[in-house]
XYZ file of C-alpha atoms in Angstrom:
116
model
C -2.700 4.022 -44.561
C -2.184 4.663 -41.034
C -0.421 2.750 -38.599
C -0.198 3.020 -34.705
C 1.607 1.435 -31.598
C -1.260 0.257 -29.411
C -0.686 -1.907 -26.993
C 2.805 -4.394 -25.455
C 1.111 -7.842 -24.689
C 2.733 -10.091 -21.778
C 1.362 -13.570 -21.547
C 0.388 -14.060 -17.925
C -0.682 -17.161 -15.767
C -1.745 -14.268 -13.552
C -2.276 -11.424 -15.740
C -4.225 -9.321 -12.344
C -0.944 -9.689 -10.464
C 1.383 -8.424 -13.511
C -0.655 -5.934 -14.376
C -0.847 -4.683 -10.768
C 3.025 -4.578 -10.104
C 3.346 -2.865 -13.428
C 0.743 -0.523 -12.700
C 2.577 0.060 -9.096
C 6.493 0.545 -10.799
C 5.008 3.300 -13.174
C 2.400 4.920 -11.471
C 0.243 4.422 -14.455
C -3.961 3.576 -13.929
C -4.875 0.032 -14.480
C -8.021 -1.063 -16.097
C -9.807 -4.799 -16.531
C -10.963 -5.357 -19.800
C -12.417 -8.416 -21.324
C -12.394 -11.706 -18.976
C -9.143 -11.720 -17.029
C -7.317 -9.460 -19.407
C -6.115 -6.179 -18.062
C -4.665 -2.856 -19.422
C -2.158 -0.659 -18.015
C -1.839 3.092 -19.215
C -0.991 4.837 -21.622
C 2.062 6.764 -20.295
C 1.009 9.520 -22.634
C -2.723 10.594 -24.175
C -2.904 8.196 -27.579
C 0.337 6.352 -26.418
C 0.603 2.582 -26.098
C -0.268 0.587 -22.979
C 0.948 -2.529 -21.254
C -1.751 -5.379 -21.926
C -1.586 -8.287 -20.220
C -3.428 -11.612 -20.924
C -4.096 -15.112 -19.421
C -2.082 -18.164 -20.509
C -2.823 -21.451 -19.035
C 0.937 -21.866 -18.468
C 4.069 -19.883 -18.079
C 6.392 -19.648 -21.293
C 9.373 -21.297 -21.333
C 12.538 -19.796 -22.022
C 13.543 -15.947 -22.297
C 11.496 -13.724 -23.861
C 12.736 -12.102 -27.200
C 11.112 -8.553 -26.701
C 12.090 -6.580 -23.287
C 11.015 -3.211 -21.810
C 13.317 -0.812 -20.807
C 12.940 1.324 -17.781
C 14.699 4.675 -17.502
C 15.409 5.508 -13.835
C 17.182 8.396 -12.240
C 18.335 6.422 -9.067
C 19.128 2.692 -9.953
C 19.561 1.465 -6.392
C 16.066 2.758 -5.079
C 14.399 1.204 -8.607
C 15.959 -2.505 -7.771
C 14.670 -1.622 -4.860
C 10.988 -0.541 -5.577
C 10.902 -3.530 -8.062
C 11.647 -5.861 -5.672
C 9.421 -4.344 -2.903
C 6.435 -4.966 -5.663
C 7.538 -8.893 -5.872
C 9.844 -8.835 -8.496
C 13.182 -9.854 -8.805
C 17.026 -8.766 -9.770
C 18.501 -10.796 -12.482
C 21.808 -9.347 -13.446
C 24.000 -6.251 -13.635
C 24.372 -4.615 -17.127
C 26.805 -1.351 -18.792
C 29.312 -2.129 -15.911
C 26.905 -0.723 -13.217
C 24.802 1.575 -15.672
C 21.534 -0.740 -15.390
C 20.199 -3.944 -13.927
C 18.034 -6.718 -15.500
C 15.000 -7.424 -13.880
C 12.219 -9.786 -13.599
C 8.463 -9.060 -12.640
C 6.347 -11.291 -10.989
C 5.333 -13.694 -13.606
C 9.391 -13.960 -14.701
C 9.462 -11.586 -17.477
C 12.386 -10.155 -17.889
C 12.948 -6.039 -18.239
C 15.894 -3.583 -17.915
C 16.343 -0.752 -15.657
C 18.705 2.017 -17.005
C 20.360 4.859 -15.143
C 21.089 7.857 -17.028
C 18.973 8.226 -19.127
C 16.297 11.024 -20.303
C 13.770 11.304 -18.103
C-alpha cells in the first residue's frame, strides 16, 4: 500500500481570489480545475498543492489546521501579505513570527529563521 500527500484544501466563498493571493505570496503557478475550484502548485515535482474550493458561506470559527510560512525577512513578508489583501493577526516566539490571515480569513503563520 502506498500512500501520498496530495493536495491542502481551504474552503473558499471565493476560492479564485484565495487561490490568486496564494499563488502571488509563493510564486507558485495557479491552475482552474473543475467548476470554480482551483489548484495552486506543487512547490516541488510530485509534492502537494494548495486546493481551494467553493463554499456557499464562510466557516465560522478558527480553523484547526494552519500553514506555516518560512521567511527570511519577517517585516517585508507582513508586508507582501498584506500588499496581496491579507491581513496581520498577531505576533508569535516573542518577535520570531507573525500570524496571518489571507483574504478569505484563514489563518497562517509566518516564521523567521527558519530553513529556507
Amino acid at each position: 500500500m502506498t500512500l501520498a500527500w496530495g493536495k491542502t484544501t481551504l474552503d473558499c466563498v471565493d476560492p479564485e481570489r484565495a487561490a490568486r493571493f496564494w499563488s502571488a505570496l509563493l510564486e507558485l503557478p495557479i491552475r482552474p480545475h473543475h467548476d470554480g475550484w482551483f489548484d495552486v502548485g506543487p512547490a516541488t515535482t510530485g509534492g502537494p498543492a494548495l486546493n481551494f474550493q467553493p463554499v456557499p458561506a464562510p466557516t465560522p470559527g478558527k480553523t484547526r489546521v494552519h500553514l506555516d510560512i518560512w521567511v527570511d525577512d519577517l517585516q517585508a513578508s507582513i508586508a507582501r501579505v498584506e500588499a496581496l489583501g491579507g491581513r496581520f493577526v498577531s505576533d508569535i516566539f516573542s518577535g520570531l513570527g507573525a500570524i496571518m490571515a489571507d483574504t478569505e480569513g484563514t489563518e497562517f503563520c509566518l516564521l523567521a529563521g527558519s530553513p529556507l
